[in-house]
C-alpha positions as protocol buffer text, in pm:
chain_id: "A"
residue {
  index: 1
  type: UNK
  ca { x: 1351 y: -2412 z: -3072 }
}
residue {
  index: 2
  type: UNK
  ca { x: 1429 y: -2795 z: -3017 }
}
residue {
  index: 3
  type: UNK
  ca { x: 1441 y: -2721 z: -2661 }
}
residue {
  index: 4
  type: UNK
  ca { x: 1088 y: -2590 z: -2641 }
}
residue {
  index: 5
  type: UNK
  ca { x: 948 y: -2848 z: -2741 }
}
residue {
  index: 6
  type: UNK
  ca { x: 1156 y: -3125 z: -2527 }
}
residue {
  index: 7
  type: UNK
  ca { x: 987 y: -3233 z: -2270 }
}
residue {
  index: 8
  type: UNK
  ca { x: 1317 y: -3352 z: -2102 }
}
residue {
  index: 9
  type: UNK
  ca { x: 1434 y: -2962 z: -2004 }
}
residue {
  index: 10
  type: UNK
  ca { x: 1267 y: -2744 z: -1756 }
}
residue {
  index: 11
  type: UNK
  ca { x: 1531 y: -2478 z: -1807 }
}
residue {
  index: 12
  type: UNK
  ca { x: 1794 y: -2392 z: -2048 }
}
residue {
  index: 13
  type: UNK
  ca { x: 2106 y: -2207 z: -1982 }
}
residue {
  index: 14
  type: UNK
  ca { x: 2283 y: -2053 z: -2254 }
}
residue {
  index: 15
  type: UNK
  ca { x: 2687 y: -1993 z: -2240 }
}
residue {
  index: 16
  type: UNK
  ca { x: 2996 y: -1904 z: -2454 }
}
residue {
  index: 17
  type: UNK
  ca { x: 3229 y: -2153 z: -2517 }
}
residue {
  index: 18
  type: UNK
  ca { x: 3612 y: -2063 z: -2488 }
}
residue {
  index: 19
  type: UNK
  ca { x: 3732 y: -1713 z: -2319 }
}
residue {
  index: 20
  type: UNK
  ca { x: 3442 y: -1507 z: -2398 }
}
residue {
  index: 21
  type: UNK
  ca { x: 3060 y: -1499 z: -2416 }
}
residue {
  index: 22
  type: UNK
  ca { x: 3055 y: -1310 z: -2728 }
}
residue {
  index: 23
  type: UNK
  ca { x: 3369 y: -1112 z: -2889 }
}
residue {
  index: 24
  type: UNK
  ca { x: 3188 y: -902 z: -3123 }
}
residue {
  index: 25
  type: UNK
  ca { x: 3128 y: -859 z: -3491 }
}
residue {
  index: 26
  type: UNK
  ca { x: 3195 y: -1173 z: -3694 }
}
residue {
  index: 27
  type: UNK
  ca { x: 3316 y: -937 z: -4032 }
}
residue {
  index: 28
  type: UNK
  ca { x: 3377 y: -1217 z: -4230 }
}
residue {
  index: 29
  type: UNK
  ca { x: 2948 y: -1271 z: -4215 }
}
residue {
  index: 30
  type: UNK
  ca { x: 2917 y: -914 z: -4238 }
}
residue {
  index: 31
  type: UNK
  ca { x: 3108 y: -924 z: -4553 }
}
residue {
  index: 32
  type: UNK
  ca { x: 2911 y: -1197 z: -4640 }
}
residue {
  index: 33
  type: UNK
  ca { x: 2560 y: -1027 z: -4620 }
}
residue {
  index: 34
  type: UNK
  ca { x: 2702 y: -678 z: -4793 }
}
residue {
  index: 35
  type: UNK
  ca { x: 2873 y: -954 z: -5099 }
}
residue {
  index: 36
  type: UNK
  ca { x: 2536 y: -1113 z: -5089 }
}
residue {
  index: 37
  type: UNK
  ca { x: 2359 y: -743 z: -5151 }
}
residue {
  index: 38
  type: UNK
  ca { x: 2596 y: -668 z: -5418 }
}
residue {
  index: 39
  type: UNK
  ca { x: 2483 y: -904 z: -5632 }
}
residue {
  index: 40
  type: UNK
  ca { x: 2193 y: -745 z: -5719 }
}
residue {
  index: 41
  type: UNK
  ca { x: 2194 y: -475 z: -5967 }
}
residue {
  index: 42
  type: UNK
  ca { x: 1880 y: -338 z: -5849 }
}
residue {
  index: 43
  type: UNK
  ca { x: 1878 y: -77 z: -5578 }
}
residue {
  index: 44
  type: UNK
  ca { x: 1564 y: -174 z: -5442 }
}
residue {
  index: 45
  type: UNK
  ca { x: 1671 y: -521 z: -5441 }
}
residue {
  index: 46
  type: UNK
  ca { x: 1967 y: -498 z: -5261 }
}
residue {
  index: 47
  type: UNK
  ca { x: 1809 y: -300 z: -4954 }
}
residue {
  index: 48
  type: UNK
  ca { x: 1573 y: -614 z: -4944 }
}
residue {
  index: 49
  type: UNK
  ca { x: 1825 y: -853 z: -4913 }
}
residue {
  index: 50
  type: UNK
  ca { x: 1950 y: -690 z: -4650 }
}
residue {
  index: 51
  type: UNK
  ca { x: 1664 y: -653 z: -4458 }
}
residue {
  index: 52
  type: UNK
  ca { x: 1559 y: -1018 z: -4460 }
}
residue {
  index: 53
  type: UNK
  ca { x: 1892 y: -1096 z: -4363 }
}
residue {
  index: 54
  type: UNK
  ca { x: 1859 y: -892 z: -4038 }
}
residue {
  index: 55
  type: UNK
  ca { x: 1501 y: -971 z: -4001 }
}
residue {
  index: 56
  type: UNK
  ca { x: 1640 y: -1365 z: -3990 }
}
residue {
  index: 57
  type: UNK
  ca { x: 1882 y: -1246 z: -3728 }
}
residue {
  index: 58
  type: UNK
  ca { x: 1609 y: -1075 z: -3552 }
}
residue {
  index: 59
  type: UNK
  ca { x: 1410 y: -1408 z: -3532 }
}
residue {
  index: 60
  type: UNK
  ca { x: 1693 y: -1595 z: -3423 }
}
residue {
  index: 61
  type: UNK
  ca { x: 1726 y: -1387 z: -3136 }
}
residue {
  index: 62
  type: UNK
  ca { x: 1378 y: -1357 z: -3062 }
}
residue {
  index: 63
  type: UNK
  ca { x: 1345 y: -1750 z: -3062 }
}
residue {
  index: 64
  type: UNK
  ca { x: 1492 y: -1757 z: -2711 }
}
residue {
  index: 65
  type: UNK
  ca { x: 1237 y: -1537 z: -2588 }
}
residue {
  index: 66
  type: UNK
  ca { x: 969 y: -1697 z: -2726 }
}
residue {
  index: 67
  type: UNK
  ca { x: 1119 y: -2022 z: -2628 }
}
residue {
  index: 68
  type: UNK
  ca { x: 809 y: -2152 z: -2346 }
}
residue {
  index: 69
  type: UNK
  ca { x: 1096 y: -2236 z: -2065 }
}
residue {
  index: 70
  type: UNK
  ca { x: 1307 y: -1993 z: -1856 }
}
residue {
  index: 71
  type: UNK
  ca { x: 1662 y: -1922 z: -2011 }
}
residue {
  index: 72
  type: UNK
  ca { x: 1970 y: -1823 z: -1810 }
}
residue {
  index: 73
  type: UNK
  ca { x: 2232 y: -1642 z: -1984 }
}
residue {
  index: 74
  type: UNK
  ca { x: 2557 y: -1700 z: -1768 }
}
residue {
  index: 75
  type: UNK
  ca { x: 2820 y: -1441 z: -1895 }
}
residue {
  index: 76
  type: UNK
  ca { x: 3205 y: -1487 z: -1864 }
}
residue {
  index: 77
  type: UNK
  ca { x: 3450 y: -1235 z: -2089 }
}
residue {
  index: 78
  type: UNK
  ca { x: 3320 y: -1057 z: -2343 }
}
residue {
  index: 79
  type: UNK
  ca { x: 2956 y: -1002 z: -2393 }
}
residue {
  index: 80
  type: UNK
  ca { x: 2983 y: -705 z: -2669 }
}
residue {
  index: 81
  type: UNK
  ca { x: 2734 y: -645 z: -2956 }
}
residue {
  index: 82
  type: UNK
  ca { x: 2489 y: -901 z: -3037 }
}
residue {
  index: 83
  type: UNK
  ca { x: 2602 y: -1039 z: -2708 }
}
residue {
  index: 84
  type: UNK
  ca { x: 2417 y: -805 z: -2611 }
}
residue {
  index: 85
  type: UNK
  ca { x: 2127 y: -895 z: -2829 }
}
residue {
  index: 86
  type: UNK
  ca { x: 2122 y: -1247 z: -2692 }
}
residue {
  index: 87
  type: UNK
  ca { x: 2116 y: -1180 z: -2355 }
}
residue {
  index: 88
  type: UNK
  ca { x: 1866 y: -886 z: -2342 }
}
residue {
  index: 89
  type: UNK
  ca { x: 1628 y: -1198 z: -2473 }
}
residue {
  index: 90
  type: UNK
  ca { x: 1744 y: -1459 z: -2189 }
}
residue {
  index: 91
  type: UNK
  ca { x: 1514 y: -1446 z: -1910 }
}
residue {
  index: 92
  type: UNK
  ca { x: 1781 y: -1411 z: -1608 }
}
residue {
  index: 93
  type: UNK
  ca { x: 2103 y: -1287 z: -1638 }
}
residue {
  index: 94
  type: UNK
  ca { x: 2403 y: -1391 z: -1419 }
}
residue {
  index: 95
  type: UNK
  ca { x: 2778 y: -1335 z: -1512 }
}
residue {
  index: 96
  type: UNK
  ca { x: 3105 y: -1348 z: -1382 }
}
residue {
  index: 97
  type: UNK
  ca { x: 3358 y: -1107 z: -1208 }
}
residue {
  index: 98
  type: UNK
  ca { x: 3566 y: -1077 z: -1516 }
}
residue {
  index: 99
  type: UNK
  ca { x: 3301 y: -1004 z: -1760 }
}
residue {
  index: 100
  type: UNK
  ca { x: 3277 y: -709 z: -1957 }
}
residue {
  index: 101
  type: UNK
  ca { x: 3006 y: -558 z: -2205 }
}
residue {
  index: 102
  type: UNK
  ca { x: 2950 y: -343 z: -2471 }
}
residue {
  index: 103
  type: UNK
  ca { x: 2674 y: -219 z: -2715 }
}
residue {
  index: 104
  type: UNK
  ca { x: 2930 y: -164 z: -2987 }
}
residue {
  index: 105
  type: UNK
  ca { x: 2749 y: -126 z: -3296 }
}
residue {
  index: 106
  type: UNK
  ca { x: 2758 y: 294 z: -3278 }
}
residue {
  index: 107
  type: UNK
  ca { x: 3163 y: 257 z: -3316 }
}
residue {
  index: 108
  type: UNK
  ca { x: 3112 y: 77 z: -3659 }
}
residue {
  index: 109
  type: UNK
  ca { x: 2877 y: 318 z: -3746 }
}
residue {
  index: 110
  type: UNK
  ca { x: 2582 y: 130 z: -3720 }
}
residue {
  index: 111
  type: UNK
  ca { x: 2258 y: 131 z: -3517 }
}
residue {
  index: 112
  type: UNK
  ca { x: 2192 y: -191 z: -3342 }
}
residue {
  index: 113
  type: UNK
  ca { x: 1921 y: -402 z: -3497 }
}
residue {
  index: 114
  type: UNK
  ca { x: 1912 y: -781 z: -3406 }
}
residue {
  index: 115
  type: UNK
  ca { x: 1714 y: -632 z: -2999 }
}
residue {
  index: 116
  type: UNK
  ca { x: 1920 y: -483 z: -2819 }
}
residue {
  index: 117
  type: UNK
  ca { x: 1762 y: -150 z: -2863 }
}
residue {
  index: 118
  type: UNK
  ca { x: 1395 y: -264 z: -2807 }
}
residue {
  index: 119
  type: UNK
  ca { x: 1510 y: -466 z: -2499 }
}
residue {
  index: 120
  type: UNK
  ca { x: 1741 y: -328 z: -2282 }
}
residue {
  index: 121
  type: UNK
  ca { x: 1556 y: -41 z: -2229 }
}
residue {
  index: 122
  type: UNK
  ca { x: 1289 y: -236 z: -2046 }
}
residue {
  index: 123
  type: UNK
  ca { x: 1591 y: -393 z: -1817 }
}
residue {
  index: 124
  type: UNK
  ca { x: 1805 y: -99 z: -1728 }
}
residue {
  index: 125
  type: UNK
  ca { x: 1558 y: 174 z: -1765 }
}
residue {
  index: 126
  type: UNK
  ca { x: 1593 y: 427 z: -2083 }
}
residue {
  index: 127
  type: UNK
  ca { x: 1811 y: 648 z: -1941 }
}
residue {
  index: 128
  type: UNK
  ca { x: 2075 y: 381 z: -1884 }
}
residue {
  index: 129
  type: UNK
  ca { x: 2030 y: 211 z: -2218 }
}
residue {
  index: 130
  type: UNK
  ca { x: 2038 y: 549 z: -2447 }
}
residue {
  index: 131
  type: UNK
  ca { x: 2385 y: 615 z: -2277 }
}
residue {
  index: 132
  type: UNK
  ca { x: 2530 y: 259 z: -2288 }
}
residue {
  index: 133
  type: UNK
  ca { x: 2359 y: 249 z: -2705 }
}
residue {
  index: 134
  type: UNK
  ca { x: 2477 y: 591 z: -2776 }
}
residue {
  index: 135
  type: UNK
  ca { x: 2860 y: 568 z: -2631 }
}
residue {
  index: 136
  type: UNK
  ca { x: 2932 y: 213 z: -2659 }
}
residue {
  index: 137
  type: UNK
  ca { x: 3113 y: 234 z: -2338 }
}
residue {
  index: 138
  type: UNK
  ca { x: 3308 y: -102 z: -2222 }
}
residue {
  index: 139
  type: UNK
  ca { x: 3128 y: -148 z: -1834 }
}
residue {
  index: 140
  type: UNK
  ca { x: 3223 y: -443 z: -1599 }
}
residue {
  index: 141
  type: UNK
  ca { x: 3015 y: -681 z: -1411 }
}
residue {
  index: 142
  type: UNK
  ca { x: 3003 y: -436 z: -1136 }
}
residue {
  index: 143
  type: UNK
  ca { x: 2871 y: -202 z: -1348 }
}
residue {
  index: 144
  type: UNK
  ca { x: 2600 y: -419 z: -1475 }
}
residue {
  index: 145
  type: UNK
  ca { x: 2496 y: -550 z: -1172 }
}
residue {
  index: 146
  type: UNK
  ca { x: 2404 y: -209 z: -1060 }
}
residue {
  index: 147
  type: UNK
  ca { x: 2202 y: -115 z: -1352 }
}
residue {
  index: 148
  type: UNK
  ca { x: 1997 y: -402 z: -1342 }
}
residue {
  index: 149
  type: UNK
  ca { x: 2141 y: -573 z: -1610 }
}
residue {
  index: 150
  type: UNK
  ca { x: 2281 y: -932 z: -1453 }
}
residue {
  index: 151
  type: UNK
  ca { x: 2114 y: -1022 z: -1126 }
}
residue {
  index: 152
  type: UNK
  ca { x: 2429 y: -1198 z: -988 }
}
residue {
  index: 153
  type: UNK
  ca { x: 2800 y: -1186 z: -990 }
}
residue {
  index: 154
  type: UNK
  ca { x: 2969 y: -1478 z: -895 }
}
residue {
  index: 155
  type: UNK
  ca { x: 3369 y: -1549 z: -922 }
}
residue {
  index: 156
  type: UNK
  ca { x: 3495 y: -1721 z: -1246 }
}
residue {
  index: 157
  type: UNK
  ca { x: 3563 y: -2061 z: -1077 }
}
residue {
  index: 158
  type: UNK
  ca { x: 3215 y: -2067 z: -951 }
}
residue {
  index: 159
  type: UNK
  ca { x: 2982 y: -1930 z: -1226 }
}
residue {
  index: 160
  type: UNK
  ca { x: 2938 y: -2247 z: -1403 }
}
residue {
  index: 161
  type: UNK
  ca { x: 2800 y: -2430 z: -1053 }
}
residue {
  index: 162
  type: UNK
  ca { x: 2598 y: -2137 z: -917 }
}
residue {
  index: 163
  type: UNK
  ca { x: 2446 y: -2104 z: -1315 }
}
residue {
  index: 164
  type: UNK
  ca { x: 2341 y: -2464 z: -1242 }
}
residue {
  index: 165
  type: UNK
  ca { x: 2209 y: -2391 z: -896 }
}
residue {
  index: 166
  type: UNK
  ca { x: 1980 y: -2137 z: -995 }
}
residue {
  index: 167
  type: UNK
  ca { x: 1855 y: -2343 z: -1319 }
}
residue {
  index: 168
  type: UNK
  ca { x: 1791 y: -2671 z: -1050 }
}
residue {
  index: 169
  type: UNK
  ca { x: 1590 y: -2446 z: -810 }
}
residue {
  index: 170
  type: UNK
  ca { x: 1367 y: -2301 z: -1109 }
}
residue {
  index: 171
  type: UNK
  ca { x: 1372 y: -2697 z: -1243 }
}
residue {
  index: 172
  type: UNK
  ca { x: 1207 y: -2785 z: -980 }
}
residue {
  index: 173
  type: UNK
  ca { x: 889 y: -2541 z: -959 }
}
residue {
  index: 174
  type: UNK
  ca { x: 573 y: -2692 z: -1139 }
}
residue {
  index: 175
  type: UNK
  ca { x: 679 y: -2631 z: -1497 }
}
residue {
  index: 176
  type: UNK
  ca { x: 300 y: -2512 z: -1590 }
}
residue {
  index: 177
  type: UNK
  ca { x: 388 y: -2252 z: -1299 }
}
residue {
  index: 178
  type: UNK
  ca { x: 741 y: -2133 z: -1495 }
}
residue {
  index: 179
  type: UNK
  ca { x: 634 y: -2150 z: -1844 }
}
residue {
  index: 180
  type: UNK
  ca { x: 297 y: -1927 z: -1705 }
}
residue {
  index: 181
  type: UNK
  ca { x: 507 y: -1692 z: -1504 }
}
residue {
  index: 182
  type: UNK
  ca { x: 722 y: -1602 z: -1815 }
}
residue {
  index: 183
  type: UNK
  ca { x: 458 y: -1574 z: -2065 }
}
residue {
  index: 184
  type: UNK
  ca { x: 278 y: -1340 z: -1796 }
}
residue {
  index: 185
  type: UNK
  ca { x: 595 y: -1078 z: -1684 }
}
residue {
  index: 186
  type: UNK
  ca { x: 633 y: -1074 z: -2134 }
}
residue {
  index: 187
  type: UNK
  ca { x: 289 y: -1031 z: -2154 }
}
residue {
  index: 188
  type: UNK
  ca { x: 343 y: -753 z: -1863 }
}
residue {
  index: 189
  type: UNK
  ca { x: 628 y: -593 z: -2026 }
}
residue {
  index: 190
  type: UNK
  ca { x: 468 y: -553 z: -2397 }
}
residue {
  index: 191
  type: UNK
  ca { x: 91 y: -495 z: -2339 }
}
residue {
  index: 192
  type: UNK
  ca { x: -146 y: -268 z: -2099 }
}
residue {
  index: 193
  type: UNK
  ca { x: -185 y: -365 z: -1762 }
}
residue {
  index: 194
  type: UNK
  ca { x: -569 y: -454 z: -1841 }
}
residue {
  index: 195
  type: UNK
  ca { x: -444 y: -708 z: -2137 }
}
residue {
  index: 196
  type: UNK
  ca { x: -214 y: -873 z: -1890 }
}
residue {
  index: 197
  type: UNK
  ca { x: -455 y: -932 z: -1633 }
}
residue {
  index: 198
  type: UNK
  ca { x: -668 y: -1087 z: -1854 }
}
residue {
  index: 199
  type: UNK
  ca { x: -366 y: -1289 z: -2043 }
}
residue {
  index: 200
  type: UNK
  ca { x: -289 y: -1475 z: -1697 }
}
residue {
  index: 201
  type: UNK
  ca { x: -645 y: -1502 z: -1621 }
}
residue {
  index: 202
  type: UNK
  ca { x: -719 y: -1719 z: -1922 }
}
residue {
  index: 203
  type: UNK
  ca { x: -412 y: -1948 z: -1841 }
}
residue {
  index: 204
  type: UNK
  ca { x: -508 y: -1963 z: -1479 }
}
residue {
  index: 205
  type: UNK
  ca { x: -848 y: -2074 z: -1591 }
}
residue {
  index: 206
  type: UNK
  ca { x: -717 y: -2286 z: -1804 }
}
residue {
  index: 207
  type: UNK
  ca { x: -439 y: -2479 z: -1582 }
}
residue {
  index: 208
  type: UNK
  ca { x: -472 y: -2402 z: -1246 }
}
residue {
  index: 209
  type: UNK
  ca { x: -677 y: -2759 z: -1170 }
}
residue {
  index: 210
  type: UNK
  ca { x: -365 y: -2934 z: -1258 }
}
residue {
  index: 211
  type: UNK
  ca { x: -235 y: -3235 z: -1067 }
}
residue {
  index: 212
  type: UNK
  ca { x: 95 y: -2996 z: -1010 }
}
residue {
  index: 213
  type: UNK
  ca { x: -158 y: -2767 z: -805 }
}
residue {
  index: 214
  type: UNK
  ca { x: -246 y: -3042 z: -611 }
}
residue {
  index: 215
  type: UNK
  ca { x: 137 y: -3212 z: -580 }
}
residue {
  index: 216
  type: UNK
  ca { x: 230 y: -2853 z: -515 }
}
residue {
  index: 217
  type: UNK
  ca { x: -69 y: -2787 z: -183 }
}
residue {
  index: 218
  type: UNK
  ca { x: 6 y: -3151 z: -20 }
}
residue {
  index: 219
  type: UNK
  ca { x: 360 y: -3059 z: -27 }
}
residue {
  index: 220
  type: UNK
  ca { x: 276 y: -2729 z: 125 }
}
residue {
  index: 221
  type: UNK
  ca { x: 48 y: -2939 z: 377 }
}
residue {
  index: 222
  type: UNK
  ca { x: 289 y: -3179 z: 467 }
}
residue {
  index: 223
  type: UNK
  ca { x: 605 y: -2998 z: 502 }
}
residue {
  index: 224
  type: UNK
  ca { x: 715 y: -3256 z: 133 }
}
residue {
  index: 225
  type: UNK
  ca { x: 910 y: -3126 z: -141 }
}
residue {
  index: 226
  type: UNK
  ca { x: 654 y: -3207 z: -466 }
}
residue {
  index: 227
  type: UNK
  ca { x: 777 y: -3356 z: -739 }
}
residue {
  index: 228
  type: UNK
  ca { x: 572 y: -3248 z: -1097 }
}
residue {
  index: 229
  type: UNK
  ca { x: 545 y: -3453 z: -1426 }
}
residue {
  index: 230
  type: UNK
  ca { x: 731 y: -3365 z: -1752 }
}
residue {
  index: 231
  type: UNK
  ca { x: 531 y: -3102 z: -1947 }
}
């Protein structure tokens, strides 16, 4: 969320620090929650705490899709369970060779609930996502590269430069342009075809006399790379 607002960053990348993206389940915070529910004597009371502890994790991941600038998930390891979560909400997804996923929450015996389920159906297609939800199958980067789910593989070595590559090209465009584009493919995504139209009308009308319009046709003009101010 601090990142949305700083006017510093054009794009974000998000990646896992040590051997893995994500390793799965942290049980020591699902105890946590499940102590935290038990602590109510009250039935009722203990099925809310629950659910506003997974509607916090919800909003947590959400916040990176809401966030107004592009975000690149770059994926090395393991990227099982709410790996999974977080990088159905990133924008682009790129990983390397060794990486491996898994939606694992149907081997605990639980039905995924932090996004994975609403999202990755709009990535991969439904058929793709019902099988990967319903079997929790370990797939490779191979694998997810032909289902849709990362657009680029890249070797181990190189992830980390090619991540930042891709992040300086997009860096680059008019950031009124990026943050636009996103809202409209969302808007595309969740709403009718009619409400999107009119969704990137409004902000057309709204931005397109812009001085990055104008950096962005001289450059076109004069063979120049523009250059566009913070936003």
């Amino acid at each position: 969320r601090a990142l949305a607002d700083d006017a510093d960053v054009n794009v974000i990348i998000l990646q896992g620090q040590g051997k893995h993206f994500t390793a799965g389940m942290d049980f020591q915070a699902f105890k946590d929650i499940m102590g935290g529910a038990a602590k109510h004597s009250c039935e009722g009371r203990k099925r809310l705490h629950v659910r506003k502890v997974v509607r916090w994790l919800q909003s947590c991941v959400t916040a990176i899709e809401r966030c107004a600038k592009p975000v690149i998930a770059s994926i090395h390891g393991a990227c099982i369970g709410a790996g999974i979560d977080i990088v159905s909400a990133c924008d682009i997804r790129v990983c390397a060779k060794d990486a491996f996923f898994s939606v694992k929450e149907i081997d605990l015996a639980i039905t995924a609930d932090v996004g994975t389920l609403q999202r990755l159906p709009h990535i991969v297609g439904h058929a793709h996502a019902m099988q990967l939800s319903l079997t929790g199958m370990r797939f490779d980067a191979a694998y997810a590269y032909r289902i849709g789910l990362v657009s680029n593989v890249y070797d181990a070595n190189r992830l980390e430069e090619e991540t930042r590559k891709l992040a300086e090209g997009i860096a680059k465009k008019s950031p009124i342009a990026a943050q636009g584009t996103k809202q409209a493919l969302l808007c595309t995504r969740d709403a009718s075809l009619e409400t999107s139209l009119e969704h990137v009308a409004h902000y057309n009308a709204a931005v397109i006399i812009s001085d990055d319009t104008k950096n962005a046709l001289v450059g076109a003009i004069t063979k120049k790379k523009p250059t566009f101010a913070k936003l």
